[in-house]
CSV table of C-alpha atoms and ligand atoms in Angstrom, one decimal:
chain,number,residue,atom,x,y,z
A,9,UNK,CA,-14.0,17.7,20.5
A,10,UNK,CA,-10.6,16.1,21.1
A,11,UNK,CA,-10.1,15.9,17.4
A,12,UNK,CA,-11.4,19.3,16.3
A,13,UNK,CA,-8.0,21.0,15.8
A,14,UNK,CA,-6.7,17.9,14.0
A,15,UNK,CA,-9.8,17.9,11.7
A,16,UNK,CA,-9.2,21.6,11.0
A,17,UNK,CA,-5.6,20.8,10.1
A,18,UNK,CA,-6.7,18.0,7.7
A,19,UNK,CA,-9.3,20.1,6.1
A,20,UNK,CA,-6.9,23.1,5.7
A,21,UNK,CA,-4.4,20.8,3.9
A,22,UNK,CA,-7.1,19.0,1.9
A,23,UNK,CA,-6.1,15.6,3.4
A,24,UNK,CA,-8.6,12.7,3.2
A,25,UNK,CA,-9.8,11.3,6.5
A,26,UNK,CA,-12.6,9.1,7.8
A,27,UNK,CA,-14.1,9.3,11.2
A,28,UNK,CA,-15.2,6.3,13.2
A,29,UNK,CA,-14.0,4.1,10.4
A,30,UNK,CA,-14.1,0.3,10.2
A,31,UNK,CA,-10.6,-1.1,9.8
A,32,UNK,CA,-11.7,-4.2,7.8
A,33,UNK,CA,-10.6,-3.0,4.4
A,34,UNK,CA,-7.3,-1.7,5.7
A,35,UNK,CA,-5.8,-5.1,6.4
A,36,UNK,CA,-5.4,-8.1,4.1
A,37,UNK,CA,-6.9,-10.3,6.9
A,38,UNK,CA,-10.1,-8.1,6.8
A,39,UNK,CA,-10.3,-8.3,10.6
A,40,UNK,CA,-10.8,-5.5,13.1
A,41,UNK,CA,-13.3,-3.2,14.6
A,42,UNK,CA,-12.9,0.6,14.0
A,43,UNK,CA,-10.7,3.6,14.9
A,44,UNK,CA,-11.5,7.2,15.9
A,45,UNK,CA,-10.0,8.5,12.6
A,46,UNK,CA,-8.2,7.1,9.6
A,47,UNK,CA,-6.1,9.6,7.7
A,48,UNK,CA,-4.6,9.3,4.2
A,49,UNK,CA,-1.8,11.9,3.9
A,50,UNK,CA,-1.1,12.8,0.3
A,51,UNK,CA,2.4,14.2,0.6
A,52,UNK,CA,5.4,13.7,2.8
A,53,UNK,CA,5.4,17.1,4.4
A,54,UNK,CA,1.8,16.8,5.3
A,55,UNK,CA,2.5,13.3,6.7
A,56,UNK,CA,5.3,14.8,8.9
A,57,UNK,CA,3.0,17.7,10.0
A,58,UNK,CA,0.3,15.2,11.1
A,59,UNK,CA,2.9,13.0,12.9
A,60,UNK,CA,4.3,16.0,14.8
A,61,UNK,CA,0.8,17.1,15.8
A,62,UNK,CA,-0.2,13.6,17.0
A,63,UNK,CA,3.0,13.1,18.9
A,64,UNK,CA,2.9,16.6,20.4
A,65,UNK,CA,-0.7,16.1,21.7
A,66,UNK,CA,0.0,12.6,23.0
A,67,UNK,CA,-2.6,11.1,20.6
A,68,UNK,CA,-2.2,7.4,20.1
A,69,UNK,CA,-1.5,6.5,16.4
A,70,UNK,CA,-0.5,3.6,14.3
A,71,UNK,CA,1.0,3.6,10.7
A,72,UNK,CA,-0.4,1.2,8.1
A,73,UNK,CA,1.1,0.5,4.8
A,74,UNK,CA,-0.8,-2.1,2.8
A,75,UNK,CA,-1.9,-3.9,6.0
A,76,UNK,CA,-0.5,-7.3,4.8
A,77,UNK,CA,1.4,-8.2,7.9
A,78,UNK,CA,-0.9,-7.1,10.7
A,79,UNK,CA,-4.1,-7.8,12.6
A,80,UNK,CA,-6.3,-5.0,13.9
A,81,UNK,CA,-8.0,-5.5,17.3
A,82,UNK,CA,-11.5,-6.8,17.8
A,83,UNK,CA,-12.2,-3.7,19.9
A,84,UNK,CA,-12.4,0.0,18.9
A,85,UNK,CA,-9.0,1.6,18.5
A,86,UNK,CA,-9.0,4.8,20.5
A,87,UNK,CA,-6.6,6.7,18.3
A,88,UNK,CA,-5.6,7.5,14.8
A,89,UNK,CA,-4.7,5.2,12.0
A,90,UNK,CA,-2.3,6.8,9.4
A,91,UNK,CA,-2.5,5.0,6.1
A,92,UNK,CA,0.4,5.7,3.7
A,93,UNK,CA,-1.4,4.4,0.5
A,94,UNK,CA,-1.3,7.9,-1.1
A,95,UNK,CA,2.4,8.4,-0.5
A,96,UNK,CA,3.2,6.2,-3.5
A,97,UNK,CA,5.6,8.1,-5.7
A,98,UNK,CA,8.3,6.0,-7.4
A,99,UNK,CA,11.1,7.3,-9.6
A,100,UNK,CA,14.2,6.0,-11.3
A,101,UNK,CA,17.5,7.8,-11.4
A,102,UNK,CA,20.3,5.9,-13.2
A,103,UNK,CA,20.6,2.5,-11.5
A,104,UNK,CA,18.7,3.7,-8.4
A,105,UNK,CA,15.0,3.4,-7.7
A,106,UNK,CA,13.5,5.8,-5.1
A,107,UNK,CA,10.1,5.1,-3.6
A,108,UNK,CA,7.9,6.8,-1.0
A,109,UNK,CA,6.9,4.7,2.0
A,110,UNK,CA,3.4,3.8,0.7
A,111,UNK,CA,4.5,2.6,-2.7
A,112,UNK,CA,3.7,-1.0,-3.5
A,113,UNK,CA,6.8,-3.2,-3.6
A,114,UNK,CA,5.3,-5.0,-6.6
A,115,UNK,CA,4.8,-1.7,-8.5
A,116,UNK,CA,8.5,-0.9,-7.7
A,117,UNK,CA,9.6,-4.2,-9.1
A,118,UNK,CA,7.5,-3.7,-12.3
A,119,UNK,CA,9.0,-0.2,-12.8
A,120,UNK,CA,12.5,-1.7,-12.3
A,121,UNK,CA,11.7,-4.3,-15.0
A,122,UNK,CA,10.5,-1.6,-17.4
A,123,UNK,CA,13.9,0.2,-16.9
A,124,UNK,CA,15.9,-3.0,-17.3
A,125,UNK,CA,17.0,-2.9,-13.7
A,126,UNK,CA,17.6,-6.1,-11.8
A,127,UNK,CA,17.6,-6.8,-8.1
A,128,UNK,CA,14.0,-6.3,-7.1
A,129,UNK,CA,12.5,-9.4,-8.7
A,130,UNK,CA,11.9,-10.9,-5.3
A,131,UNK,CA,9.5,-8.0,-4.5
A,132,UNK,CA,7.2,-9.1,-7.4
A,133,UNK,CA,4.1,-10.5,-5.8
A,134,UNK,CA,4.7,-9.4,-2.2
A,135,UNK,CA,1.6,-7.5,-1.5
A,136,UNK,CA,3.2,-4.9,0.9
A,137,UNK,CA,4.4,-1.3,0.8
A,138,UNK,CA,8.0,0.0,0.9
A,139,UNK,CA,7.4,1.1,4.5
A,140,UNK,CA,6.3,-2.4,5.6
A,141,UNK,CA,9.1,-4.0,3.6
A,142,UNK,CA,11.8,-1.9,5.2
A,143,UNK,CA,10.2,-2.2,8.7
A,144,UNK,CA,10.2,-6.0,8.4
A,145,UNK,CA,13.2,-6.4,6.1
A,146,UNK,CA,11.0,-8.3,3.7
A,147,UNK,CA,12.6,-11.2,1.9
A,148,UNK,CA,11.7,-13.9,-0.6
A,149,UNK,CA,13.4,-16.4,-2.8
A,150,UNK,CA,16.9,-15.1,-3.5
A,151,UNK,CA,16.4,-11.5,-2.3
A,152,UNK,CA,16.1,-9.4,0.9
A,153,UNK,CA,15.4,-5.7,1.3
A,154,UNK,CA,18.6,-5.1,3.2
A,155,UNK,CA,20.5,-6.5,0.1
A,156,UNK,CA,19.3,-3.7,-2.2
A,157,UNK,CA,18.6,-0.7,-0.1
A,158,UNK,CA,21.2,2.0,0.1
A,159,UNK,CA,19.6,4.8,2.1
A,160,UNK,CA,16.3,6.0,3.5
A,161,UNK,CA,14.7,9.3,4.6
A,162,UNK,CA,13.2,9.1,8.0
A,163,UNK,CA,11.3,11.4,10.3
A,164,UNK,CA,12.3,11.5,14.0
A,165,UNK,CA,9.5,12.4,16.3
A,166,UNK,CA,12.0,13.4,19.1
A,167,UNK,CA,13.5,16.2,17.0
A,168,UNK,CA,10.6,16.6,14.6
A,169,UNK,CA,13.2,16.6,11.8
A,170,UNK,CA,13.7,14.5,8.6
A,171,UNK,CA,17.1,12.9,8.2
A,172,UNK,CA,18.9,10.4,6.0
A,173,UNK,CA,20.0,7.0,7.2
A,174,UNK,CA,22.6,4.8,5.4
A,175,UNK,CA,22.4,1.0,5.1
A,176,UNK,CA,24.1,0.2,8.4
A,177,UNK,CA,21.9,2.7,10.3
A,178,UNK,CA,18.9,0.7,9.3
A,179,UNK,CA,20.2,-2.0,11.7
A,180,UNK,CA,18.7,-4.8,9.6
A,181,UNK,CA,18.7,-8.2,11.4
A,182,UNK,CA,16.6,-11.1,10.1
A,183,UNK,CA,13.0,-9.8,10.0
A,184,UNK,CA,13.8,-6.6,11.8
A,185,UNK,CA,15.0,-3.0,11.3
A,186,UNK,CA,15.6,0.0,13.5
A,187,UNK,CA,12.0,1.0,12.8
A,188,UNK,CA,10.8,-2.0,14.9
A,189,UNK,CA,13.0,-0.9,17.9
A,190,UNK,CA,12.5,2.8,17.7
A,191,UNK,CA,8.8,3.7,17.3
A,192,UNK,CA,9.7,7.4,17.2
A,193,UNK,CA,11.3,6.8,13.8
A,194,UNK,CA,9.0,6.8,10.8
A,195,UNK,CA,10.2,5.8,7.3
A,196,UNK,CA,9.4,8.4,4.6
A,197,UNK,CA,11.1,7.0,1.5
A,198,UNK,CA,13.9,4.6,0.5
A,199,UNK,CA,16.5,4.4,-2.3
A,200,UNK,CA,17.5,1.0,-3.8
A,201,UNK,CA,20.6,0.3,-5.9
A,202,UNK,CA,19.8,-2.0,-8.8
A,203,UNK,CA,21.9,-3.4,-11.7
A,204,UNK,CA,21.3,-3.0,-15.5
A,205,UNK,CA,20.5,-6.4,-17.1
A,206,UNK,CA,18.5,-7.7,-20.0
A,207,UNK,CA,14.9,-6.7,-19.6
A,208,UNK,CA,13.6,-10.1,-20.7
A,209,UNK,CA,15.7,-12.0,-18.2
A,210,UNK,CA,14.6,-9.8,-15.3
A,211,UNK,CA,11.0,-10.1,-16.5
A,212,UNK,CA,11.2,-13.9,-16.6
A,213,UNK,CA,12.7,-14.2,-13.2
A,214,UNK,CA,10.0,-11.9,-11.6
A,215,UNK,CA,7.3,-13.8,-13.5
A,216,UNK,CA,8.7,-17.1,-12.2
A,217,UNK,CA,8.6,-15.9,-8.6
A,218,UNK,CA,5.1,-14.6,-9.0
A,219,UNK,CA,3.9,-17.9,-10.5
A,220,UNK,CA,5.5,-19.9,-7.7
A,221,UNK,CA,3.5,-17.8,-5.2
A,222,UNK,CA,0.3,-18.4,-7.1
A,223,UNK,CA,0.8,-22.2,-7.1
A,224,UNK,CA,2.0,-22.5,-3.5
A,225,UNK,CA,0.1,-19.8,-1.5
A,226,UNK,CA,-3.6,-19.4,-0.5
A,227,UNK,CA,-3.8,-16.0,-2.2
A,228,UNK,CA,-7.6,-15.9,-2.3
A,229,UNK,CA,-8.0,-15.8,1.5
A,230,UNK,CA,-7.1,-13.1,4.0
A,231,UNK,CA,-3.7,-13.7,5.6
A,232,UNK,CA,-0.4,-12.0,6.6
A,233,UNK,CA,1.7,-14.3,4.5
A,234,UNK,CA,4.0,-16.5,6.6
A,235,UNK,CA,2.6,-16.4,10.1
A,236,UNK,CA,5.9,-17.4,11.7
A,237,UNK,CA,9.6,-16.5,11.2
A,238,UNK,CA,11.8,-19.2,9.8
A,239,UNK,CA,13.4,-21.1,12.7
A,240,UNK,CA,17.1,-22.0,12.4
A,241,UNK,CA,17.8,-25.0,10.2
A,242,UNK,CA,14.1,-25.7,9.3
A,243,UNK,CA,10.9,-24.2,7.9
A,244,UNK,CA,8.0,-23.3,10.1
A,245,UNK,CA,5.5,-24.7,7.5
A,246,UNK,CA,7.3,-28.1,7.6
A,247,UNK,CA,7.2,-28.3,11.4
A,248,UNK,CA,3.5,-27.2,11.5
A,249,UNK,CA,2.6,-29.7,8.8
A,250,UNK,CA,4.4,-32.5,10.5
A,251,UNK,CA,2.6,-31.6,13.8
A,252,UNK,CA,-0.6,-32.5,12.0
A,253,UNK,CA,-1.9,-28.9,12.1
A,254,UNK,CA,-2.7,-28.3,8.4
A,255,UNK,CA,-6.4,-27.3,8.2
A,256,UNK,CA,-6.6,-26.9,12.0
A,257,UNK,CA,-9.0,-24.2,13.0
A,258,UNK,CA,-9.8,-21.9,15.9
A,259,UNK,CA,-13.1,-20.0,15.3
A,260,UNK,CA,-12.8,-18.6,11.8
A,261,UNK,CA,-9.0,-18.8,11.6
A,262,UNK,CA,-7.3,-21.8,10.0
A,263,UNK,CA,-3.8,-23.2,9.3
A,264,UNK,CA,-4.0,-23.1,5.5
A,265,UNK,CA,-4.6,-26.5,3.8
A,266,UNK,CA,-2.5,-25.2,0.9
A,267,UNK,CA,0.5,-23.8,2.8
A,268,UNK,CA,0.9,-24.7,6.5
A,269,UNK,CA,3.0,-21.6,7.1
A,270,UNK,CA,0.0,-19.4,6.4
A,271,UNK,CA,-2.9,-18.6,8.8
A,272,UNK,CA,-6.0,-17.7,6.9
A,273,UNK,CA,-9.2,-16.0,7.7
A,274,UNK,CA,-11.6,-18.6,6.2
A,275,UNK,CA,-14.8,-17.7,8.1
A,276,UNK,CA,-15.0,-14.2,9.7
A,277,UNK,CA,-12.1,-14.8,12.0
A,278,UNK,CA,-11.4,-12.4,14.9
A,279,UNK,CA,-8.1,-11.2,16.1
A,280,UNK,CA,-8.5,-13.4,19.1
A,281,UNK,CA,-9.0,-16.5,16.9
A,282,UNK,CA,-5.7,-15.7,15.2
A,283,UNK,CA,-3.9,-15.2,18.6
A,284,UNK,CA,-5.3,-18.5,20.0
A,285,UNK,CA,-4.4,-20.4,16.8
A,286,UNK,CA,-0.8,-19.0,17.0
A,287,UNK,CA,-0.6,-20.0,20.7
A,288,UNK,CA,-1.8,-23.6,20.0
A,289,UNK,CA,0.5,-23.9,17.0
A,290,UNK,CA,3.6,-22.8,19.0
A,291,UNK,CA,2.7,-25.2,21.8
A,292,UNK,CA,2.2,-28.2,19.5
A,293,UNK,CA,5.4,-27.6,17.5
A,294,UNK,CA,7.4,-27.1,20.6
A,295,UNK,CA,6.1,-30.3,22.2
A,296,UNK,CA,6.9,-32.3,19.1
A,297,UNK,CA,10.2,-30.8,17.8
A,298,UNK,CA,11.5,-28.7,20.8
A,299,UNK,CA,11.6,-25.8,18.4
A,300,UNK,CA,10.2,-22.4,19.5
A,301,UNK,CA,8.3,-20.6,16.8
A,302,UNK,CA,8.3,-16.8,16.7
A,303,UNK,CA,5.3,-15.1,15.0
A,304,UNK,CA,5.8,-12.6,12.2
A,305,UNK,CA,2.2,-11.3,12.3
A,306,UNK,CA,1.9,-7.9,14.1
A,307,UNK,CA,-1.1,-7.3,16.4
A,308,UNK,CA,-2.2,-3.7,16.7
A,309,UNK,CA,-3.5,-2.8,20.2
B,14,FAD,C1,0.0,-13.4,0.4
B,14,FAD,C2,1.1,-12.8,1.2
B,14,FAD,C3,2.4,-13.1,0.8
B,14,FAD,C4,3.5,-12.5,1.5
B,14,FAD,N1,4.8,-12.8,1.1
B,14,FAD,C5,5.8,-12.3,1.8
B,14,FAD,C6,7.2,-12.6,1.4
B,14,FAD,O1,7.4,-13.4,0.5
B,14,FAD,N2,8.2,-12.1,2.1
B,14,FAD,C7,7.9,-11.2,3.2
B,14,FAD,O2,8.9,-10.7,3.8
B,14,FAD,N3,6.7,-10.9,3.5
B,14,FAD,C8,5.6,-11.4,2.9
B,14,FAD,N4,4.4,-11.1,3.3
B,14,FAD,C9,4.1,-10.2,4.4
B,14,FAD,C10,4.0,-8.7,4.1
B,14,FAD,O3,3.5,-8.5,2.8
B,14,FAD,C11,5.4,-8.0,4.1
B,14,FAD,O4,6.0,-8.1,5.4
B,14,FAD,C12,5.2,-6.5,3.7
B,14,FAD,O5,6.5,-6.0,3.6
B,14,FAD,C13,4.4,-5.7,4.8
B,14,FAD,O6,4.2,-4.5,4.2
B,14,FAD,P1,2.8,-3.7,4.5
B,14,FAD,O7,2.8,-2.4,3.8
B,14,FAD,O8,1.6,-4.5,4.3
B,14,FAD,O9,3.0,-3.5,6.1
B,14,FAD,P2,1.8,-3.3,7.2
B,14,FAD,O10,1.2,-4.7,7.4
B,14,FAD,O11,0.9,-2.2,6.8
B,14,FAD,O12,2.7,-2.9,8.4
B,14,FAD,C14,3.7,-3.7,8.9
B,14,FAD,C15,4.5,-3.0,10.0
B,14,FAD,O13,5.2,-2.0,9.3
B,14,FAD,C16,5.0,-0.7,10.0
B,14,FAD,N5,5.1,0.4,9.0
B,14,FAD,C17,4.5,0.4,7.7
B,14,FAD,N6,4.9,1.6,7.1
B,14,FAD,C18,5.7,2.2,7.9
B,14,FAD,C19,6.4,3.4,7.8
B,14,FAD,N7,6.3,4.2,6.8
B,14,FAD,N8,7.3,3.8,8.9
B,14,FAD,C20,7.4,3.0,10.0
B,14,FAD,N9,6.7,1.8,10.1
B,14,FAD,C21,5.9,1.5,9.1
B,14,FAD,C22,3.6,-0.8,10.5
B,14,FAD,O14,3.4,0.2,11.6
B,14,FAD,C23,3.6,-2.2,11.0
B,14,FAD,O15,4.2,-2.3,12.3
B,14,FAD,C24,3.3,-11.6,2.6
B,14,FAD,C25,1.9,-11.3,2.9
B,14,FAD,C26,0.9,-11.9,2.2
B,14,FAD,C27,-0.5,-11.5,2.6
């Protein structure tokens, strides 16, 4: 009953949705119970209309890009999950690449290579979306999202209006952006300024990054990448390894044997297993090195 008008709106606009849907396949960890409704908006205006409706009616919602940095709860989510996977248009205009929030960052980097544009090589192999990358200021090797983005289009739930934000207005800071602070702001699309270069050189650099990931990361198992932010003057993976935690498990969650910075779902882990493993890891590392670790994984509740 509560959702009847929403379902009408979705049907009218031909928008895909699933009721009482399991959340397993929506996160790389493959953890989580179910949600009342999962919606897959297929254009930006429809996305904004749904956001406005949910906000106006006070219906709880959560936005998911590729689900590669989050853990869904073990209990039912009483609300709506908005999945941006169909908002995936990418286009090139001169030296700029514009992408909708659900576009894969790896697809963006491949299109940049095809157009002899350099700057996005570090995106190659990160399994997330533009929305997640901007939200978290994703970074790898020699690159960081804040280093190439020039502007974004955002939707403000307070005013129900779209507006452009420039680089400074993103308030990037380490692994944060304005979208972490202000949950009433939703990222719709972003524009990146790249540089013309030799296609082969760009390709080889991106390939090298992707191969380094394959050789050092446990890519066959569910994870959220690095579980912890990089502490000052060190690496979380080094501290965790030297605390003797490589391979340490709680329930079905494990500190990866291949890369101590990763927590993996090696045997039907629950969100609680991940939380407890994070708690113990932080405690052990702090005891041994007096360094506080800060988790990067987002828990949906
Ligand atoms: C194997 C592996 C390797 C990884 N390597 C790296 C790496 O090298 N560097 C790195 O930085 N990260 C890495 N990650 C983590 C993750 O891929 C990135 O942080 C990615 O940018 C997250 O994107 P996503 O679409 O999966 O976000 P999600 O996990 O879907 O969401 C993350 C957060 O972003 C919010 N969000 C998503 N879209 C929007 C939107 N449109 N508007 C507002 N908020 C939004 C969500 O609500 C959530 O709070 C890795 C993960 C894995 C599994």
